[in-house]
Amino acid sequence: MKLLPKKAPHIRSDVSNKTVMGDAVVTLAALYFMAMCYHGYRAVLLGLLSVAVCWGADALCVALRGRRVNLRDFSPVVTGMIIPLMMPANIPYHVVVTAGLFAILVVKQPFGGLGSNLFNPAAGGIAFATVCWSDLMFSYPLPSSGINFFGPVSATTSSSTAYTLYVGGVPIEDATSVLLGQLAGPMGATGVLVICACLLYLLVRGTVRYQQSLLLLFTAAVLNFLFPRVAADGLTSAFYEVMATPVLFCAAFMFTDPVTSPGRNLGKALYGVVGGVVMFLFSRFGGYEQTTVFAILLMNAVSPVLDSLAEWKVMKERRMRYGRQVSIDLTEGEGFGGEEDVPAAQAQEGGR
C-alpha cells in the first residue's frame, strides 16, 4: 500500500476555509448595506479601502515567503470587512489603513499566516486603533446625518449607548431604535435585527457553532441581569448590555473565528461561557467604553488551555469506554472457554 503524505488537518469535513470565509463575506456585506443606508457611501468606501489594504499586505507577505498567492483565500477580505464595521462611519481613512496593516503584518503573518495565527487579526487591529486613537474611535455620527467622502467630516457626533452604560447611566433609546440600529455607535454593530439574521444564517450553514456564540450571549446576559451596573432592572440591563453594544456583533463574527478558538465542542462550550464572564468583567473594569476586542484577544490566549482540557476529558471517556468493553469481552470469554471447559479438559487428560 502506498501512503501519500498530506498536510494537516486530516479530518474530512464539508466545511472548508472557502465556505467559512465565503459565508462571512456574504453576511458582512449585508451589514455594509445597512451602514450605507444610515451613513451613505462613505461606509462602503471605508470597507473597500480596508479590504484592499488587508489583501495587499497579506499577498505581499505570502509572496515574500516564496509561495503562490491563493486567490480563493478570503481570510484577509473578512478581516478587512470587519475592521471598519467596528469603527464610526466618520473615522479618518488613515486609521483604517493603519489598523489593517497592523492586523496583517503584526497579528497574522508573523505567526505563519492562514490557520496559524494565535490572535484574531481583526480584533488586534481594532484594539491597536483604540489605544492610538481612542478619541476618534468613540466619536460617532448620528444615523442619516450625512458624511462627506473626503475632507472634514461635518456630521454631528454623539456618545454611544456603550458610553452611557460605561458612566452608569440608563440609555434613552427605546427597544425599537436599538433593534433597527437607529442609534450612535460602530457603523456595523448597531443593527441588531440584521446581525441576528446573519448569525442565524451562519448557524444554519454550520459555519458558526452555537456552543460559542449562543453561550457567550447567554452568559453575558445572565451576569448583567444578576449584576446590573445601571439604575434599572435586570432585564433592562441585560438587553442594553448585549444588544446595544458590540457584544452581539463580536459573538457572530469575531469570537467564532475557527483558527483562534477551540476545536472540540466541549472546548467551544467552555470558550463561550468563559468568554461571557471575561466580557462582563472587561465591561466593568476596562479602561474604555468598548472592551470586547480586548476580551477576545485574552480569550484567544487561553483557547489552547480550554482545548487541552476538552481533549483530556474526551480521552478519559474513551479510556473508560474501552475499559468497560474489555471487561465485557473478558466476561463473555469466560462463559465460553473458561471455567465450564476446565472439567472437560481435565477429563480428557485423565483418559489419556
Short mmCIF file of C-alpha atoms in Angstrom, two decimals:
data_model
loop_
_atom_site.label_atom_id
_atom_site.label_comp_id
_atom_site.label_asym_id
_atom_site.label_seq_id
_atom_site.Cartn_x
_atom_site.Cartn_y
_atom_site.Cartn_z
CA MET A 1 0.00 0.00 0.00
CA LYS A 2 1.39 3.38 -0.98
CA LEU A 3 0.92 6.21 1.54
CA LEU A 4 0.86 9.81 0.35
CA PRO A 5 1.82 12.41 2.97
CA LYS A 6 -0.56 15.36 3.18
CA LYS A 7 -0.67 18.46 5.32
CA ALA A 8 -2.91 18.57 8.40
CA PRO A 9 -5.77 18.63 9.20
CA HIS A 10 -6.63 15.09 8.11
CA ILE A 11 -10.27 15.07 9.25
CA ARG A 12 -12.60 15.41 6.29
CA SER A 13 -15.45 17.89 6.59
CA ASP A 14 -17.95 19.59 4.31
CA VAL A 15 -16.97 22.92 5.87
CA SER A 16 -13.81 24.34 4.32
CA ASN A 17 -11.95 27.62 4.56
CA LYS A 18 -13.63 28.73 1.35
CA THR A 19 -17.16 28.09 2.64
CA VAL A 20 -16.47 29.62 6.08
CA MET A 21 -14.95 32.80 4.70
CA GLY A 22 -17.48 32.96 1.86
CA ASP A 23 -20.39 32.86 4.30
CA ALA A 24 -18.72 35.55 6.38
CA VAL A 25 -18.30 37.79 3.33
CA VAL A 26 -21.98 37.41 2.42
CA THR A 27 -23.24 38.28 5.90
CA LEU A 28 -20.82 41.15 6.37
CA ALA A 29 -21.95 42.59 3.03
CA ALA A 30 -25.47 42.79 4.46
CA LEU A 31 -24.14 44.91 7.32
CA TYR A 32 -22.39 47.20 4.86
CA PHE A 33 -25.67 47.68 3.03
CA MET A 34 -27.32 48.73 6.29
CA ALA A 35 -24.39 51.06 7.08
CA MET A 36 -24.72 52.62 3.64
CA CYS A 37 -28.42 53.28 4.27
CA TYR A 38 -27.62 55.12 7.51
CA HIS A 39 -24.30 56.79 6.71
CA GLY A 40 -24.06 56.97 2.94
CA TYR A 41 -21.49 55.62 0.51
CA ARG A 42 -18.58 56.59 2.75
CA ALA A 43 -19.23 53.43 4.77
CA VAL A 44 -18.75 51.32 1.64
CA LEU A 45 -15.61 53.26 0.72
CA LEU A 46 -14.13 52.55 4.14
CA GLY A 47 -14.82 48.85 3.65
CA LEU A 48 -13.28 48.74 0.18
CA LEU A 49 -10.18 50.58 1.37
CA SER A 50 -9.75 48.25 4.34
CA VAL A 51 -10.17 45.13 2.19
CA ALA A 52 -7.64 46.41 -0.35
CA VAL A 53 -5.08 47.16 2.36
CA CYS A 54 -5.51 43.81 4.14
CA TRP A 55 -5.48 41.76 0.96
CA GLY A 56 -2.46 43.60 -0.44
CA ALA A 57 -0.48 43.23 2.79
CA ASP A 58 -1.39 39.55 3.04
CA ALA A 59 -0.44 38.87 -0.59
CA LEU A 60 2.87 40.69 -0.16
CA CYS A 61 3.80 38.57 2.87
CA VAL A 62 2.87 35.36 1.06
CA ALA A 63 4.95 36.38 -1.95
CA LEU A 64 7.95 37.25 0.23
CA ARG A 65 7.85 33.70 1.59
CA GLY A 66 8.18 32.41 -1.94
CA ARG A 67 4.69 30.99 -2.04
CA ARG A 68 1.92 31.39 -4.54
CA VAL A 69 -0.87 33.77 -3.62
CA ASN A 70 -4.14 31.88 -3.20
CA LEU A 71 -6.91 33.92 -4.79
CA ARG A 72 -9.51 31.70 -3.10
CA ASP A 73 -8.29 32.67 0.35
CA PHE A 74 -10.90 35.14 1.60
CA SER A 75 -9.48 35.47 5.13
CA PRO A 76 -7.85 38.90 4.52
CA VAL A 77 -11.08 40.04 2.90
CA VAL A 78 -13.04 39.09 6.01
CA THR A 79 -10.51 40.84 8.23
CA GLY A 80 -10.69 43.94 6.06
CA MET A 81 -14.50 43.96 6.17
CA ILE A 82 -14.72 43.54 9.95
CA ILE A 83 -12.35 46.36 10.93
CA PRO A 84 -14.38 49.37 9.63
CA LEU A 85 -17.65 47.87 10.89
CA MET A 86 -16.31 48.20 14.45
CA MET A 87 -15.46 51.87 13.85
CA PRO A 88 -17.56 55.02 13.45
CA ALA A 89 -18.54 55.94 9.92
CA ASN A 90 -16.67 59.25 10.21
CA ILE A 91 -13.35 57.61 11.10
CA PRO A 92 -10.39 59.07 9.14
CA TYR A 93 -9.03 56.86 6.39
CA HIS A 94 -5.53 56.66 7.85
CA VAL A 95 -6.89 54.97 10.98
CA VAL A 96 -8.50 52.22 8.88
CA VAL A 97 -5.31 51.75 6.86
CA THR A 98 -3.13 51.53 9.96
CA ALA A 99 -5.48 49.08 11.68
CA GLY A 100 -5.50 46.84 8.60
CA LEU A 101 -1.72 46.85 8.29
CA PHE A 102 -1.30 46.06 11.98
CA ALA A 103 -3.82 43.20 11.73
CA ILE A 104 -1.99 41.50 8.85
CA LEU A 105 1.66 42.45 9.36
CA VAL A 106 1.79 42.09 13.16
CA VAL A 107 -1.05 39.85 14.30
CA LYS A 108 -1.43 37.35 11.43
CA GLN A 109 1.55 36.83 9.15
CA PRO A 110 4.43 36.70 11.70
CA PHE A 111 2.86 33.53 13.14
CA GLY A 112 2.64 31.74 9.80
CA GLY A 113 -0.35 33.23 8.04
CA LEU A 114 -3.58 31.43 7.31
CA GLY A 115 -4.53 28.93 10.00
CA SER A 116 -1.50 29.65 12.21
CA ASN A 117 -2.27 32.99 13.84
CA LEU A 118 -2.67 32.94 17.62
CA PHE A 119 -4.91 36.00 17.83
CA ASN A 120 -7.82 37.27 15.78
CA PRO A 121 -6.28 39.72 13.29
CA ALA A 122 -9.32 41.99 13.13
CA ALA A 123 -9.52 42.19 16.93
CA GLY A 124 -5.83 43.03 17.08
CA GLY A 125 -6.17 45.79 14.50
CA ILE A 126 -9.20 47.32 16.22
CA ALA A 127 -7.52 47.14 19.63
CA PHE A 128 -4.43 48.89 18.23
CA ALA A 129 -6.56 51.68 16.75
CA THR A 130 -8.46 52.01 20.02
CA VAL A 131 -5.26 52.52 22.00
CA CYS A 132 -3.79 55.00 19.49
CA TRP A 133 -6.92 56.99 18.54
CA SER A 134 -9.46 56.44 21.30
CA ASP A 135 -10.99 59.90 20.79
CA LEU A 136 -11.67 59.15 17.11
CA MET A 137 -12.80 55.57 17.72
CA PHE A 138 -15.50 56.62 20.19
CA SER A 139 -16.88 59.71 18.41
CA TYR A 140 -19.89 58.51 16.45
CA PRO A 141 -22.06 60.26 13.86
CA LEU A 142 -25.81 60.17 14.20
CA PRO A 143 -27.63 58.00 11.64
CA SER A 144 -28.63 59.80 8.44
CA SER A 145 -26.56 62.87 9.37
CA GLY A 146 -24.61 62.96 6.11
CA ILE A 147 -20.86 62.37 5.87
CA ASN A 148 -18.50 63.66 3.21
CA PHE A 149 -16.31 61.32 1.20
CA PHE A 150 -13.20 63.41 1.71
CA GLY A 151 -12.16 66.43 3.68
CA PRO A 152 -13.53 67.45 7.08
CA VAL A 153 -16.38 65.37 8.38
CA SER A 154 -19.36 67.61 9.08
CA ALA A 155 -21.56 65.01 10.71
CA THR A 156 -22.85 65.69 14.20
CA THR A 157 -21.18 63.36 16.66
CA SER A 158 -22.78 61.77 19.70
CA SER A 159 -21.88 59.42 22.52
CA SER A 160 -22.89 55.81 22.13
CA THR A 161 -25.11 53.64 24.28
CA ALA A 162 -21.98 51.83 25.42
CA TYR A 163 -20.62 55.10 26.81
CA THR A 164 -23.88 55.77 28.64
CA LEU A 165 -23.62 52.36 30.25
CA TYR A 166 -19.93 52.93 30.96
CA VAL A 167 -20.64 56.05 33.03
CA GLY A 168 -23.50 54.35 34.85
CA GLY A 169 -26.42 55.98 33.05
CA VAL A 170 -29.58 54.45 31.64
CA PRO A 171 -29.81 54.71 27.82
CA ILE A 172 -32.69 56.76 26.46
CA GLU A 173 -33.03 54.76 23.22
CA ASP A 174 -36.11 52.57 23.10
CA ALA A 175 -36.12 48.92 22.07
CA THR A 176 -37.26 49.71 18.52
CA SER A 177 -34.36 52.09 17.91
CA VAL A 178 -31.90 49.50 19.24
CA LEU A 179 -33.29 46.70 17.10
CA LEU A 180 -33.28 48.82 13.93
CA GLY A 181 -29.85 50.34 14.58
CA GLN A 182 -31.09 53.92 14.86
CA LEU A 183 -28.53 54.95 17.45
CA ALA A 184 -24.95 56.18 17.58
CA GLY A 185 -22.28 53.51 17.56
CA PRO A 186 -19.96 51.48 15.33
CA MET A 187 -21.43 51.54 11.87
CA GLY A 188 -21.84 47.76 11.62
CA ALA A 189 -22.51 46.77 15.23
CA THR A 190 -25.80 48.57 15.90
CA GLY A 191 -28.31 46.82 13.62
CA VAL A 192 -29.50 44.09 15.98
CA LEU A 193 -32.07 42.53 13.66
CA VAL A 194 -29.64 42.30 10.76
CA ILE A 195 -26.88 40.85 12.95
CA CYS A 196 -29.29 38.29 14.41
CA ALA A 197 -30.34 37.28 10.89
CA CYS A 198 -26.67 36.93 9.90
CA LEU A 199 -25.93 34.85 12.98
CA LEU A 200 -28.90 32.58 12.27
CA TYR A 201 -27.67 32.11 8.70
CA LEU A 202 -24.17 31.18 9.91
CA LEU A 203 -25.60 28.74 12.46
CA VAL A 204 -27.82 27.02 9.89
CA ARG A 205 -24.93 26.77 7.46
CA GLY A 206 -22.73 25.25 10.14
CA THR A 207 -20.13 27.98 9.72
CA VAL A 208 -20.57 29.02 13.36
CA ARG A 209 -21.10 26.62 16.27
CA TYR A 210 -23.82 27.51 18.76
CA GLN A 211 -21.61 26.42 21.66
CA GLN A 212 -19.54 29.56 21.25
CA SER A 213 -21.84 32.36 20.16
CA LEU A 214 -25.05 31.47 22.00
CA LEU A 215 -23.35 30.50 25.26
CA LEU A 216 -21.36 33.73 25.14
CA LEU A 217 -24.54 35.80 24.73
CA PHE A 218 -26.40 33.78 27.35
CA THR A 219 -23.61 34.08 29.92
CA ALA A 220 -23.20 37.82 29.35
CA ALA A 221 -26.97 38.36 29.59
CA VAL A 222 -27.30 36.36 32.81
CA LEU A 223 -24.41 38.16 34.52
CA ASN A 224 -25.75 41.58 33.55
CA PHE A 225 -29.21 40.52 34.71
CA LEU A 226 -27.87 39.47 38.11
CA PHE A 227 -25.39 42.34 38.50
CA PRO A 228 -26.66 45.42 36.61
CA ARG A 229 -24.35 48.43 36.55
CA VAL A 230 -27.17 50.92 35.86
CA ALA A 231 -30.09 52.06 37.95
CA ALA A 232 -32.54 49.78 36.18
CA ASP A 233 -33.97 46.30 36.49
CA GLY A 234 -32.04 43.25 35.41
CA LEU A 235 -33.90 42.71 32.13
CA THR A 236 -33.24 46.27 31.01
CA SER A 237 -29.58 45.94 31.89
CA ALA A 238 -29.20 42.63 30.06
CA PHE A 239 -30.96 43.99 26.95
CA TYR A 240 -28.82 47.10 26.59
CA GLU A 241 -25.54 45.42 27.56
CA VAL A 242 -25.93 42.69 24.94
CA MET A 243 -27.97 44.30 22.18
CA ALA A 244 -26.87 47.95 22.24
CA THR A 245 -23.12 47.25 22.43
CA PRO A 246 -20.73 45.40 20.08
CA VAL A 247 -21.14 42.17 22.10
CA LEU A 248 -23.66 40.74 19.62
CA PHE A 249 -21.50 41.63 16.61
CA CYS A 250 -18.41 40.10 18.20
CA ALA A 251 -20.32 36.93 19.13
CA ALA A 252 -21.36 36.48 15.50
CA PHE A 253 -18.20 37.39 13.59
CA MET A 254 -15.09 37.62 15.78
CA PHE A 255 -15.48 35.34 18.77
CA THR A 256 -16.30 32.41 16.46
CA ASP A 257 -13.06 32.56 14.48
CA PRO A 258 -12.23 28.86 13.82
CA VAL A 259 -8.48 29.43 13.95
CA THR A 260 -8.25 31.12 17.34
CA SER A 261 -10.98 29.11 19.11
CA PRO A 262 -11.02 25.51 20.42
CA GLY A 263 -11.75 22.62 18.08
CA ARG A 264 -13.73 20.29 20.36
CA ASN A 265 -17.40 21.02 21.04
CA LEU A 266 -16.75 20.82 24.77
CA GLY A 267 -13.90 23.29 24.37
CA LYS A 268 -16.15 25.60 22.38
CA ALA A 269 -18.76 25.46 25.14
CA LEU A 270 -16.16 26.33 27.78
CA TYR A 271 -14.86 29.04 25.47
CA GLY A 272 -18.31 30.60 25.22
CA VAL A 273 -19.04 30.54 28.95
CA VAL A 274 -15.62 31.83 30.00
CA GLY A 275 -15.77 34.42 27.22
CA GLY A 276 -19.08 35.74 28.55
CA VAL A 277 -17.56 36.08 32.02
CA VAL A 278 -14.46 37.84 30.65
CA MET A 279 -16.52 40.29 28.58
CA PHE A 280 -18.65 41.04 31.63
CA LEU A 281 -15.56 41.77 33.72
CA PHE A 282 -13.97 43.90 30.99
CA SER A 283 -17.15 45.98 30.70
CA ARG A 284 -17.00 46.64 34.45
CA PHE A 285 -13.30 47.23 34.95
CA GLY A 286 -11.99 48.09 31.46
CA GLY A 287 -10.48 51.44 30.66
CA TYR A 288 -12.62 52.08 27.56
CA GLU A 289 -16.33 52.21 26.88
CA GLN A 290 -15.98 49.28 24.45
CA THR A 291 -13.65 46.49 25.52
CA THR A 292 -14.99 43.49 23.61
CA VAL A 293 -11.96 43.21 21.32
CA PHE A 294 -9.60 43.14 24.31
CA ALA A 295 -11.69 40.36 25.85
CA ILE A 296 -11.49 38.42 22.58
CA LEU A 297 -7.71 38.74 22.49
CA LEU A 298 -7.47 37.45 26.04
CA MET A 299 -9.73 34.51 25.20
CA ASN A 300 -7.55 33.74 22.17
CA ALA A 301 -4.62 33.39 24.58
CA VAL A 302 -6.44 30.87 26.83
CA SER A 303 -8.04 28.96 23.95
CA PRO A 304 -5.28 26.28 23.82
CA VAL A 305 -5.77 25.61 27.54
CA LEU A 306 -9.51 25.10 27.12
CA ASP A 307 -8.90 22.89 24.10
CA SER A 308 -6.45 20.77 26.11
CA LEU A 309 -9.00 20.38 28.91
CA ALA A 310 -11.61 19.25 26.41
CA GLU A 311 -9.17 16.82 24.81
CA TRP A 312 -8.27 15.38 28.23
CA LYS A 313 -11.97 14.88 29.01
CA VAL A 314 -12.60 13.13 25.69
CA MET A 315 -9.58 10.85 26.11
CA LYS A 316 -10.66 9.98 29.64
CA GLU A 317 -14.13 8.99 28.42
CA ARG A 318 -12.59 6.90 25.65
CA ARG A 319 -10.40 5.03 28.13
CA MET A 320 -13.39 4.37 30.35
CA ARG A 321 -15.44 3.05 27.43
CA TYR A 322 -12.52 0.92 26.27
CA GLY A 323 -12.04 -0.47 29.78
CA ARG A 324 -15.73 -1.37 30.06
CA GLN A 325 -15.67 -3.03 26.65
CA VAL A 326 -12.60 -5.08 27.54
CA SER A 327 -14.25 -6.15 30.79
CA ILE A 328 -17.38 -7.24 28.91
CA ASP A 329 -15.32 -9.17 26.35
CA LEU A 330 -13.40 -10.97 29.09
CA THR A 331 -16.60 -11.85 30.90
CA GLU A 332 -18.18 -13.25 27.76
CA GLY A 333 -15.00 -15.18 27.00
CA GLU A 334 -15.05 -16.86 30.40
CA GLY A 335 -18.55 -18.10 29.71
CA PHE A 336 -17.48 -19.94 26.54
CA GLY A 337 -13.98 -21.14 27.16
CA GLY A 338 -13.32 -20.55 30.82
CA GLU A 339 -14.48 -22.42 33.91
CA GLU A 340 -17.06 -24.60 32.10
CA ASP A 341 -14.41 -26.12 29.86
CA VAL A 342 -11.99 -26.94 32.65
CA PRO A 343 -13.65 -30.19 33.77
CA ALA A 344 -13.86 -31.45 30.21
CA ALA A 345 -10.19 -30.72 29.64
CA GLN A 346 -9.22 -32.43 32.84
CA ALA A 347 -11.34 -35.49 31.92
CA GLN A 348 -9.57 -35.71 28.55
CA GLU A 349 -6.17 -35.57 30.23
CA GLY A 350 -7.24 -38.24 32.73
CA GLY A 351 -8.44 -40.53 29.96
CA ARG A 352 -5.10 -40.37 28.24
#
